[in-house]
Coordinates of C-alpha atoms (C1' of nucleotides) in Angstrom, one line a residue:
Chain A
M1 CA 11.4 26.7 32.0
K2 CA 14.9 26.0 32.9
K3 CA 17.4 25.2 30.1
T4 CA 20.2 23.3 31.6
G5 CA 23.5 23.3 29.7
L6 CA 25.0 21.5 32.7
D7 CA 23.5 18.2 33.7
I8 CA 22.8 16.7 30.4
P9 CA 22.6 13.0 30.9
S10 CA 24.8 11.0 28.5
C11 CA 23.1 8.4 26.3
L12 CA 26.1 6.2 27.1
E13 CA 25.1 5.9 30.7
C14 CA 21.4 6.1 30.3
T15 CA 19.7 3.3 32.2
N16 CA 16.3 3.4 30.6
K17 CA 15.7 -0.2 29.7
N18 CA 12.9 0.0 27.1
S19 CA 14.7 2.6 25.0
V20 CA 15.2 2.0 21.3
F21 CA 18.8 3.1 21.8
C22 CA 19.6 0.0 23.8
C23 CA 20.8 -1.8 20.7
L24 CA 23.2 0.9 19.7
T25 CA 27.0 0.4 19.8
K26 CA 29.1 2.6 21.9
E27 CA 30.2 4.7 18.9
D28 CA 26.6 5.2 17.8
K29 CA 25.5 6.2 21.2
E30 CA 28.3 8.8 21.2
I31 CA 27.0 10.2 18.0
I32 CA 23.5 10.4 19.4
T33 CA 24.5 11.9 22.7
D34 CA 26.2 14.7 20.9
R35 CA 22.9 16.5 21.1
K36 CA 21.5 19.9 21.3
G37 CA 20.3 19.8 24.8
S38 CA 18.2 18.6 27.6
N39 CA 15.2 20.4 28.9
F40 CA 12.8 20.3 31.8
F41 CA 9.1 20.7 31.2
K42 CA 6.7 21.3 34.0
K43 CA 3.3 19.6 34.1
G44 CA 1.1 21.0 31.4
Q45 CA 3.9 22.6 29.4
V46 CA 4.1 21.9 25.7
I47 CA 7.1 20.1 24.3
F48 CA 6.2 20.7 20.7
Y49 CA 3.2 21.9 18.7
E50 CA 1.3 20.3 15.9
G51 CA 2.2 22.1 12.7
N52 CA 5.6 23.4 13.8
H53 CA 8.7 22.5 12.0
P54 CA 10.9 19.9 13.9
H55 CA 14.4 20.8 14.9
G56 CA 15.1 17.4 16.3
L57 CA 13.5 14.5 18.1
F58 CA 12.9 14.0 21.8
C59 CA 13.7 11.2 24.1
I60 CA 12.0 11.2 27.5
H61 CA 14.7 10.8 30.1
K62 CA 12.1 10.8 32.8
G63 CA 8.5 11.7 32.7
K64 CA 5.1 11.2 31.1
V65 CA 3.8 12.8 28.0
K66 CA 0.6 12.9 26.0
I67 CA 0.5 13.3 22.2
S68 CA -2.6 14.8 20.9
K69 CA -4.2 16.4 17.9
L70 CA -6.8 19.1 17.6
G71 CA -10.0 18.7 15.7
E72 CA -11.7 21.5 13.8
E73 CA -13.7 22.8 16.8
G74 CA -10.6 22.9 18.9
K75 CA -11.5 19.6 20.6
E76 CA -8.5 17.6 21.5
Q77 CA -8.0 13.9 20.8
V78 CA -5.2 12.1 22.6
V79 CA -3.5 9.9 20.1
R80 CA -1.0 8.1 22.3
F81 CA 1.1 8.4 25.4
A82 CA 4.8 8.2 25.9
G83 CA 6.8 7.6 29.1
T84 CA 10.3 7.3 30.3
G85 CA 12.7 6.0 27.6
E86 CA 10.4 6.7 24.7
L87 CA 10.8 8.8 21.7
L88 CA 8.7 11.8 20.6
G89 CA 8.5 13.5 17.2
Y90 CA 10.6 10.9 15.4
R91 CA 8.0 10.3 12.8
S92 CA 8.0 13.9 11.6
I93 CA 11.8 13.6 11.3
L94 CA 11.5 10.4 9.3
S95 CA 9.0 11.7 6.9
N96 CA 10.4 15.2 6.9
E97 CA 7.2 16.9 7.8
S98 CA 6.0 19.3 10.4
Y99 CA 4.9 17.8 13.7
N100 CA 1.7 15.9 13.2
A101 CA 0.6 16.3 16.8
T102 CA 1.2 18.2 20.0
A103 CA 3.2 16.8 22.9
T104 CA 2.4 17.9 26.4
A105 CA 4.0 17.0 29.7
L106 CA 1.6 15.2 32.0
E107 CA 4.0 15.6 34.9
D108 CA 7.3 17.3 35.4
S109 CA 9.5 15.7 32.8
H110 CA 13.1 15.7 31.8
V111 CA 13.4 15.4 28.0
C112 CA 16.5 15.1 25.9
L113 CA 16.6 16.7 22.4
I114 CA 18.5 14.8 19.8
S115 CA 19.8 16.4 16.7
K116 CA 18.0 15.4 13.5
D117 CA 21.2 14.9 11.6
K118 CA 22.8 12.7 14.2
F119 CA 19.7 10.6 14.4
M120 CA 19.5 10.1 10.7
D121 CA 23.2 9.4 10.5
V122 CA 22.9 6.5 12.9
L123 CA 19.7 5.3 11.2
N124 CA 21.4 5.2 7.9
K125 CA 24.5 3.3 9.1
N126 CA 23.0 0.9 11.6
N127 CA 20.6 -1.6 10.4
N128 CA 19.7 -2.9 13.8
F129 CA 18.6 0.5 14.7
S130 CA 16.4 0.8 11.6
M131 CA 14.8 -2.5 12.6
E132 CA 14.1 -1.1 16.1
I133 CA 12.5 2.0 14.6
I134 CA 10.5 -0.2 12.3
K135 CA 9.2 -2.3 15.2
M136 CA 8.3 0.8 17.1
L137 CA 6.4 2.2 14.2
S138 CA 4.6 -1.1 13.7
A139 CA 3.5 -1.1 17.3
D140 CA 2.3 2.5 17.1
L141 CA 0.4 1.7 14.0
R142 CA -1.2 -1.3 15.5
N143 CA -2.3 0.6 18.6
S144 CA -3.6 3.5 16.5
E145 CA -5.8 1.1 14.4
Q146 CA -7.1 -0.6 17.5
H147 CA -7.9 2.8 19.0
L148 CA -9.8 3.6 15.9
I149 CA -11.9 0.5 16.2
N150 CA -12.5 1.2 19.9
I151 CA -13.7 4.7 19.3
S152 CA -15.8 3.8 16.3
Q153 CA -17.5 0.8 17.7
K154 CA -17.4 0.7 21.4
T155 CA -19.9 2.3 23.8
V156 CA -18.8 5.1 26.1
R157 CA -18.7 2.8 29.1
E158 CA -16.4 0.3 27.3
R159 CA -14.2 3.1 26.2
V160 CA -13.8 4.6 29.6
A161 CA -13.0 1.1 31.0
E162 CA -10.5 0.6 28.3
T163 CA -8.9 4.0 28.9
L164 CA -8.4 3.2 32.6
L165 CA -6.8 -0.1 31.7
L166 CA -4.6 1.7 29.2
L167 CA -3.4 4.1 31.8
K168 CA -2.7 1.3 34.1
E169 CA -0.7 -0.6 31.4
K170 CA 1.2 2.4 30.3
F171 CA 2.0 4.2 33.6
G172 CA 1.3 1.6 36.2
L173 CA -0.1 1.8 39.7
E174 CA 1.1 3.4 42.9
S175 CA 2.7 1.5 45.6
D176 CA -0.7 0.5 47.0
N177 CA -1.0 -1.5 43.8
K178 CA -4.4 -0.3 42.9
T179 CA -4.3 3.5 42.4
L180 CA -3.5 4.7 38.9
S181 CA -0.2 6.5 39.2
L182 CA -1.1 9.1 36.6
S183 CA -4.0 11.3 37.4
L184 CA -5.6 13.2 34.6
T185 CA -8.4 15.7 34.5
R186 CA -11.8 14.4 33.5
R187 CA -11.5 16.3 30.3
E188 CA -8.2 14.6 29.5
I189 CA -9.7 11.2 30.1
G190 CA -12.5 12.1 27.8
D191 CA -10.0 13.3 25.2
I192 CA -8.5 9.9 25.1
A193 CA -11.8 8.0 24.8
G194 CA -13.3 10.6 22.5
I195 CA -16.2 11.6 24.7
S196 CA -17.4 14.8 26.3
T197 CA -16.2 15.8 29.8
E198 CA -19.7 15.6 31.2
T199 CA -20.2 12.1 29.9
T200 CA -16.8 11.0 31.2
I201 CA -17.7 12.3 34.7
R202 CA -21.1 10.5 34.6
T203 CA -19.5 7.3 33.5
L204 CA -16.8 7.4 36.1
S205 CA -19.4 8.2 38.7
D206 CA -21.5 5.2 37.6
M207 CA -18.5 2.9 37.7
N208 CA -17.8 4.2 41.2
K209 CA -21.4 3.3 42.2
D210 CA -21.0 -0.1 40.6
G211 CA -17.9 -0.8 42.7
L212 CA -15.6 -1.1 39.8
I213 CA -13.5 1.9 40.8
E214 CA -13.2 4.4 43.6
L215 CA -12.8 8.2 43.1
K216 CA -10.6 10.0 45.6
G217 CA -10.2 13.5 44.3
K218 CA -8.3 13.1 41.1
S219 CA -7.0 9.7 42.0
I220 CA -8.7 6.7 40.5
I221 CA -8.5 3.5 42.5
I222 CA -9.2 0.2 40.6
K223 CA -11.3 -1.9 42.9
D224 CA -12.5 -4.6 40.6
M225 CA -9.9 -5.3 37.9
K226 CA -11.7 -8.3 36.5
G227 CA -14.9 -6.4 36.3
L228 CA -13.2 -3.5 34.6
I229 CA -11.7 -5.8 32.0
A230 CA -15.1 -7.4 31.4
E231 CA -16.6 -3.9 30.9
A232 CA -13.8 -3.0 28.5
N233 CA -14.8 -5.9 26.3
I234 CA -11.2 -6.3 25.0
L235 CA -10.6 -8.4 22.0
D236 CA -6.8 -8.2 21.7
Chain B
M1 CA -9.5 -19.0 -7.4
K2 CA -6.9 -19.9 -9.9
K3 CA -3.4 -20.5 -8.7
T4 CA -1.0 -19.8 -11.6
G5 CA 2.4 -21.3 -11.4
L6 CA 3.0 -20.0 -14.9
D7 CA 2.7 -16.3 -15.5
I8 CA 4.4 -15.0 -12.3
P9 CA 5.5 -11.5 -13.1
S10 CA 9.1 -10.8 -12.2
C11 CA 9.9 -8.0 -9.8
L12 CA 12.8 -7.2 -12.1
E13 CA 10.4 -6.2 -14.8
C14 CA 7.6 -4.8 -12.7
T15 CA 6.6 -1.4 -13.9
N16 CA 4.6 -0.3 -10.9
K17 CA 6.0 3.1 -10.2
N18 CA 5.0 3.8 -6.6
S19 CA 6.3 0.5 -5.3
V20 CA 8.6 0.4 -2.4
F21 CA 10.7 -2.0 -4.4
C22 CA 11.7 0.7 -6.8
C23 CA 14.9 1.5 -4.9
L24 CA 16.1 -2.0 -4.8
T25 CA 19.2 -3.1 -6.7
K26 CA 19.0 -5.8 -9.3
E27 CA 20.4 -8.4 -7.0
D28 CA 17.9 -7.5 -4.2
K29 CA 15.1 -7.6 -6.7
E30 CA 16.2 -11.1 -7.6
I31 CA 16.1 -12.2 -4.1
I32 CA 12.6 -10.8 -3.6
T33 CA 11.3 -12.2 -6.9
D34 CA 12.3 -15.6 -5.8
R35 CA 8.9 -16.0 -4.3
K36 CA 6.3 -18.4 -3.4
G37 CA 3.7 -17.4 -6.0
S38 CA 1.3 -15.1 -7.5
N39 CA -2.5 -15.4 -7.2
F40 CA -5.6 -14.1 -8.6
F41 CA -8.4 -13.0 -6.3
K42 CA -11.8 -12.3 -7.5
K43 CA -13.8 -9.3 -6.2
G44 CA -14.9 -10.0 -2.7
Q45 CA -12.4 -12.8 -2.0
V46 CA -10.3 -12.6 1.1
I47 CA -6.5 -12.4 0.7
F48 CA -5.8 -13.0 4.3
Y49 CA -7.7 -13.1 7.6
E50 CA -7.2 -11.1 10.8
G51 CA -5.7 -13.5 13.4
N52 CA -4.1 -15.9 10.9
H53 CA -0.5 -16.5 10.9
P54 CA 1.4 -14.9 8.0
H55 CA 3.4 -17.0 5.6
G56 CA 4.6 -14.0 3.7
L57 CA 3.6 -10.6 2.5
F58 CA 1.7 -9.5 -0.5
C59 CA 2.4 -7.1 -3.2
I60 CA -0.5 -6.0 -5.3
H61 CA 0.6 -6.5 -8.9
K62 CA -2.7 -5.1 -10.1
G63 CA -5.9 -4.4 -8.2
K64 CA -7.7 -2.8 -5.3
V65 CA -7.9 -4.1 -1.8
K66 CA -9.4 -3.0 1.5
I67 CA -7.9 -3.7 4.9
S68 CA -10.4 -4.0 7.7
K69 CA -10.9 -5.1 11.2
L70 CA -13.9 -6.6 12.9
G71 CA -15.3 -5.1 16.1
E72 CA -17.0 -7.2 18.8
E73 CA -20.4 -7.2 17.2
G74 CA -19.0 -8.4 13.9
K75 CA -19.2 -4.8 12.6
E76 CA -16.5 -4.1 10.1
Q77 CA -14.2 -1.1 10.2
V78 CA -12.1 -0.4 7.1
V79 CA -8.7 0.7 8.3
R80 CA -7.0 1.5 5.0
F81 CA -6.9 0.8 1.3
A82 CA -4.2 -0.5 -1.0
G83 CA -3.9 -0.4 -4.7
T84 CA -1.5 -1.5 -7.5
G85 CA 2.1 -1.6 -6.3
E86 CA 1.4 -1.5 -2.6
L87 CA 2.2 -4.0 0.1
L88 CA -0.1 -5.9 2.3
G89 CA 0.6 -7.7 5.5
Y90 CA 4.1 -6.4 5.9
R91 CA 3.5 -5.1 9.4
S92 CA 2.7 -8.5 10.7
I93 CA 5.9 -9.8 9.2
L94 CA 7.9 -7.0 10.7
S95 CA 6.5 -7.5 14.2
N96 CA 6.2 -11.2 13.9
E97 CA 2.6 -11.3 14.8
S98 CA -0.5 -12.7 13.3
Y99 CA -2.3 -10.6 10.8
N100 CA -3.9 -7.6 12.5
A101 CA -6.6 -7.1 9.9
T102 CA -8.3 -8.8 7.0
A103 CA -7.5 -8.0 3.4
T104 CA -10.3 -8.3 0.8
A105 CA -10.1 -7.8 -2.9
L106 CA -12.4 -4.9 -4.0
E107 CA -12.1 -5.9 -7.6
D108 CA -10.4 -8.7 -9.4
S109 CA -6.8 -8.5 -8.3
H110 CA -3.5 -10.0 -9.1
V111 CA -1.4 -10.3 -6.0
C112 CA 2.2 -11.6 -5.6
L113 CA 3.2 -13.4 -2.5
I114 CA 6.7 -12.7 -1.3
S115 CA 8.5 -15.0 1.1
K116 CA 9.0 -13.7 4.6
D117 CA 12.6 -14.8 4.7
K118 CA 13.6 -13.1 1.4
F119 CA 11.9 -9.9 2.5
M120 CA 13.7 -9.9 5.8
D121 CA 17.0 -10.7 4.1
V122 CA 16.8 -7.7 1.9
L123 CA 15.5 -5.5 4.7
N124 CA 18.5 -6.5 6.8
K125 CA 21.1 -5.9 4.2
N126 CA 19.7 -2.9 2.3
N127 CA 19.4 0.3 4.3
N128 CA 17.7 2.2 1.5
F129 CA 15.0 -0.3 1.6
S130 CA 14.6 0.0 5.4
M131 CA 14.2 3.7 4.9
E132 CA 11.4 3.1 2.4
I133 CA 9.6 0.8 4.8
I134 CA 10.0 3.3 7.5
K135 CA 8.5 6.0 5.3
M136 CA 5.6 3.8 4.4
L137 CA 4.9 3.0 8.0
S138 CA 5.1 6.7 8.9
A139 CA 2.6 7.6 6.2
D140 CA 0.3 4.8 7.3
L141 CA 0.5 5.9 10.9
R142 CA -0.2 9.5 10.0
N143 CA -3.3 8.4 8.0
S144 CA -4.5 6.2 10.8
E145 CA -4.3 9.0 13.3
Q146 CA -6.1 11.4 11.0
H147 CA -8.7 8.8 10.5
L148 CA -9.1 8.5 14.2
I149 CA -9.7 12.3 14.6
N150 CA -12.2 12.2 11.7
I151 CA -14.3 9.4 13.2
S152 CA -14.1 10.8 16.7
Q153 CA -14.9 14.4 15.9
K154 CA -16.6 14.8 12.6
T155 CA -20.3 14.6 11.8
V156 CA -21.6 11.9 9.6
R157 CA -22.0 14.3 6.7
E158 CA -18.4 15.4 7.0
R159 CA -17.2 11.8 7.2
V160 CA -19.1 10.7 4.2
A161 CA -17.8 13.7 2.2
E162 CA -14.3 12.9 3.3
T163 CA -14.7 9.2 2.4
L164 CA -15.7 10.1 -1.1
L165 CA -12.7 12.3 -1.4
L166 CA -10.5 9.6 -0.1
L167 CA -11.8 7.2 -2.6
K168 CA -11.1 9.7 -5.3
E169 CA -7.5 10.4 -4.1
K170 CA -6.7 6.7 -3.7
F171 CA -8.3 5.1 -6.7
G172 CA -9.0 8.1 -9.0
L173 CA -11.9 8.8 -11.4
E174 CA -13.1 7.2 -14.6
S175 CA -12.3 8.6 -18.0
D176 CA -15.2 11.1 -17.7
N177 CA -13.1 12.7 -14.9
K178 CA -16.0 12.8 -12.4
T179 CA -17.1 9.3 -11.6
L180 CA -15.4 7.4 -8.8
S181 CA -13.6 4.5 -10.4
L182 CA -14.2 2.3 -7.5
S183 CA -17.7 1.5 -6.6
L184 CA -18.5 0.1 -3.2
T185 CA -21.7 -1.0 -1.5
R186 CA -23.3 1.5 0.8
R187 CA -22.4 -0.8 3.7
E188 CA -18.7 -0.6 2.7
I189 CA -18.8 3.1 2.5
G190 CA -20.3 3.2 5.9
D191 CA -17.6 0.8 7.2
I192 CA -15.0 3.3 6.2
A193 CA -16.7 6.3 7.8
G194 CA -17.8 4.3 10.8
I195 CA -21.5 4.8 10.3
S196 CA -24.5 2.5 9.8
T197 CA -25.6 1.5 6.3
E198 CA -28.9 3.3 6.6
T199 CA -27.3 6.5 7.7
T200 CA -24.9 6.3 4.8
I201 CA -27.7 5.8 2.4
R202 CA -29.6 8.8 3.8
T203 CA -26.5 11.0 3.7
L204 CA -25.6 10.1 0.2
S205 CA -29.2 10.7 -0.8
D206 CA -29.1 14.1 0.8
M207 CA -25.9 15.0 -1.0
N208 CA -27.5 14.0 -4.2
K209 CA -30.4 16.3 -3.5
D210 CA -28.0 19.1 -2.6
G211 CA -26.3 18.7 -6.0
L212 CA -22.9 17.7 -4.5
I213 CA -23.0 14.2 -6.1
E214 CA -25.1 12.2 -8.4
L215 CA -26.0 8.5 -7.8
K216 CA -26.2 6.3 -10.8
G217 CA -26.8 2.8 -9.5
K218 CA -23.6 2.0 -7.7
S219 CA -21.6 4.7 -9.4
I220 CA -21.0 7.9 -7.6
I221 CA -20.5 11.0 -9.7
I222 CA -18.9 14.0 -8.1
K223 CA -20.8 17.0 -9.4
D224 CA -19.4 19.7 -7.1
M225 CA -15.9 19.0 -6.0
K226 CA -15.4 22.3 -4.2
G227 CA -18.7 21.9 -2.3
L228 CA -17.7 18.4 -1.3
I229 CA -14.3 19.6 0.0
A230 CA -16.1 22.3 1.9
E231 CA -18.4 19.7 3.4
A232 CA -15.5 17.5 4.4
N233 CA -14.0 20.3 6.4
I234 CA -10.6 19.0 5.9
L235 CA -7.8 20.4 8.0
D236 CA -4.8 18.7 6.5
Chain C
dC1 C1' -37.3 -15.9 -14.2
dG2 C1' -36.7 -16.8 -9.5
dC3 C1' -33.6 -16.0 -5.8
dT4 C1' -30.4 -13.5 -3.1
dT5 C1' -28.3 -9.4 -2.1
dA6 C1' -28.4 -4.5 -1.8
dA7 C1' -30.7 -0.1 -1.4
dT8 C1' -34.3 2.6 0.4
dT9 C1' -37.7 4.5 3.5
dG10 C1' -40.2 5.2 7.9
dA11 C1' -40.7 5.3 12.8
dA12 C1' -39.3 4.6 17.3
dC13 C1' -35.5 4.8 20.2
dA14 C1' -31.0 5.2 22.5
dT15 C1' -27.1 7.4 23.3
dA16 C1' -24.3 10.9 24.2
dC17 C1' -23.9 16.0 23.6
dT18 C1' -24.8 20.7 24.7
dC19 C1' -25.9 24.3 27.7
dA20 C1' -26.4 26.3 32.0
dA21 C1' -25.8 26.6 36.8
dA22 C1' -23.9 25.2 41.1
dA23 C1' -20.4 23.0 44.0
dT24 C1' -15.8 21.9 44.7
dT25 C1' -11.0 22.0 44.2
dT26 C1' -6.7 24.2 43.1
dG27 C1' -3.6 27.8 42.5
dT28 C1' -1.8 32.3 43.7
dG29 C1' -0.7 36.6 45.7
dG30 C1' -0.7 39.2 49.7
Chain D
dC1 C1' -2.0 30.9 56.1
dC2 C1' -5.9 33.1 54.2
dA3 C1' -8.7 35.1 50.6
dC4 C1' -9.8 35.4 46.2
dA5 C1' -9.7 34.0 41.5
dA6 C1' -9.6 30.5 38.2
dA7 C1' -10.2 26.0 36.9
dT8 C1' -12.4 21.7 37.5
dT9 C1' -16.0 18.7 38.8
dT10 C1' -20.7 17.8 39.2
dT11 C1' -25.7 17.7 38.2
dG12 C1' -29.9 18.5 35.6
dA13 C1' -32.7 19.2 31.6
dG14 C1' -33.4 19.4 26.9
dT15 C1' -31.9 18.0 22.5
dA16 C1' -29.5 16.4 18.4
dT17 C1' -27.6 12.9 16.0
dG18 C1' -27.5 8.4 14.5
dT19 C1' -28.9 3.7 15.3
dT20 C1' -32.0 -0.1 15.2
dC21 C1' -35.7 -2.7 13.5
dA22 C1' -39.0 -3.7 10.2
dA23 C1' -40.9 -3.5 5.8
dT24 C1' -40.5 -2.4 0.8
dT25 C1' -38.4 -1.8 -3.5
dA26 C1' -34.7 -2.5 -6.7
dA27 C1' -30.8 -4.7 -8.7
dG28 C1' -27.7 -8.4 -9.8
dC29 C1' -26.9 -13.0 -11.0
dG30 C1' -27.2 -17.8 -12.2

DNA sequence: CGCTTAATTGAACATACTCAAAATTTGTGG
DNA sequence: CCACAAATTTTGAGTATGTTCAATTAAGCG
């Protein structure tokens, strides 16, 4: 893993639109950008581990990341995803705890590491920023609770359908406008929906037969969006 | 339900220790206490419904409340609990959405209703308060994610054990130091753990036979705390 | 005391998991 | 670029775990 001390992007010039840092003043951005570093993580590499003590928080300059927790038997449960412009590990900083989950790059990612102190400084002086963080936490909490209901009450088929739609929402489609732009292993898909790898495979295969999706190697092509939404049985 | 315009407790004199309002200045407390009202809710009554538009947020002056969501089939999933001194519905206010869940009194409860505007005023001017809210959201999120892992990966027996321990942590024991001070129906216990009423009954009954707990009507007596903790298989 | 709700029990059933084995894909070093 | 190794995907069969449904008993409440 290459550690670049050279081409660290400045927060002042960062063009990521959906970042929480958008609302910051120039001075505050300068404080934040005074950071420890900026790292590349190859697909599959771990950005931080559950249980470790946080040195700072991460902002995804470009890339896709999964945040997951391990159950007792070593089974993984994906808790949420983060993409370009989003923050990682901020919650542990806020509550001064060790990382609550593990973050893993889902594709080659460029991640900035922001100093804990700088972050807290800005948070304490800038109320707009606090409000942004509050909104972010609120959204995360809402999603987490919805995820809970899904896993506790929906059938496997509904959960798989919902997971595919989630991946589409979060990371979008390829230029053909129908292929999920993020391809995961079957096991990873199962880890989101909370089901075993084999059952995931069988369910995807069924959906393939039913014409909802098409499986081309690791790529998943959504053939019948309406049908998939109907299968997911979404309430929201 | 009686609506008292008379004996509204003042936030200035509120002695609830674990309240997020603790850190407020006198002036800010005065702003907050300038509120719409204060209501009594009998056991089983609903404080607010999922989907409804929030008029304000609630602070439990005294009482116990469950926050739950409905799945598609009308099955309930308890998302979290709140007791004396805690806030309800604040997240909907923060993200300007309708209530995301339903709050129901688990015992006769006295609940203060705080105006949305006053709350937001204080939040915008007082950074300490923002930090308190951020911490509260962080803790809620952490719990929610843990709950997700529990439901997705633990067996029914583990979940029931964990639920009993949760109830003990959250609401404590009676003066005998072994009986759960909050008694719920079997269905409600199942709604927390995400299992059917019948299975909940059978599992509690088994634990009774195994000497872990004792069932006296609705009361649950913890006879073997260590054993129960072992059963719950808690990682945290 | 009657009525409604909650708790309990049994039996049948469904759903998804586990385990094992085979086929396929992917990655890597030569 | 090929060959081999490792990881992933796939399929089948058996099984465990909980759910559902129905019927009964008990408890709470006006």
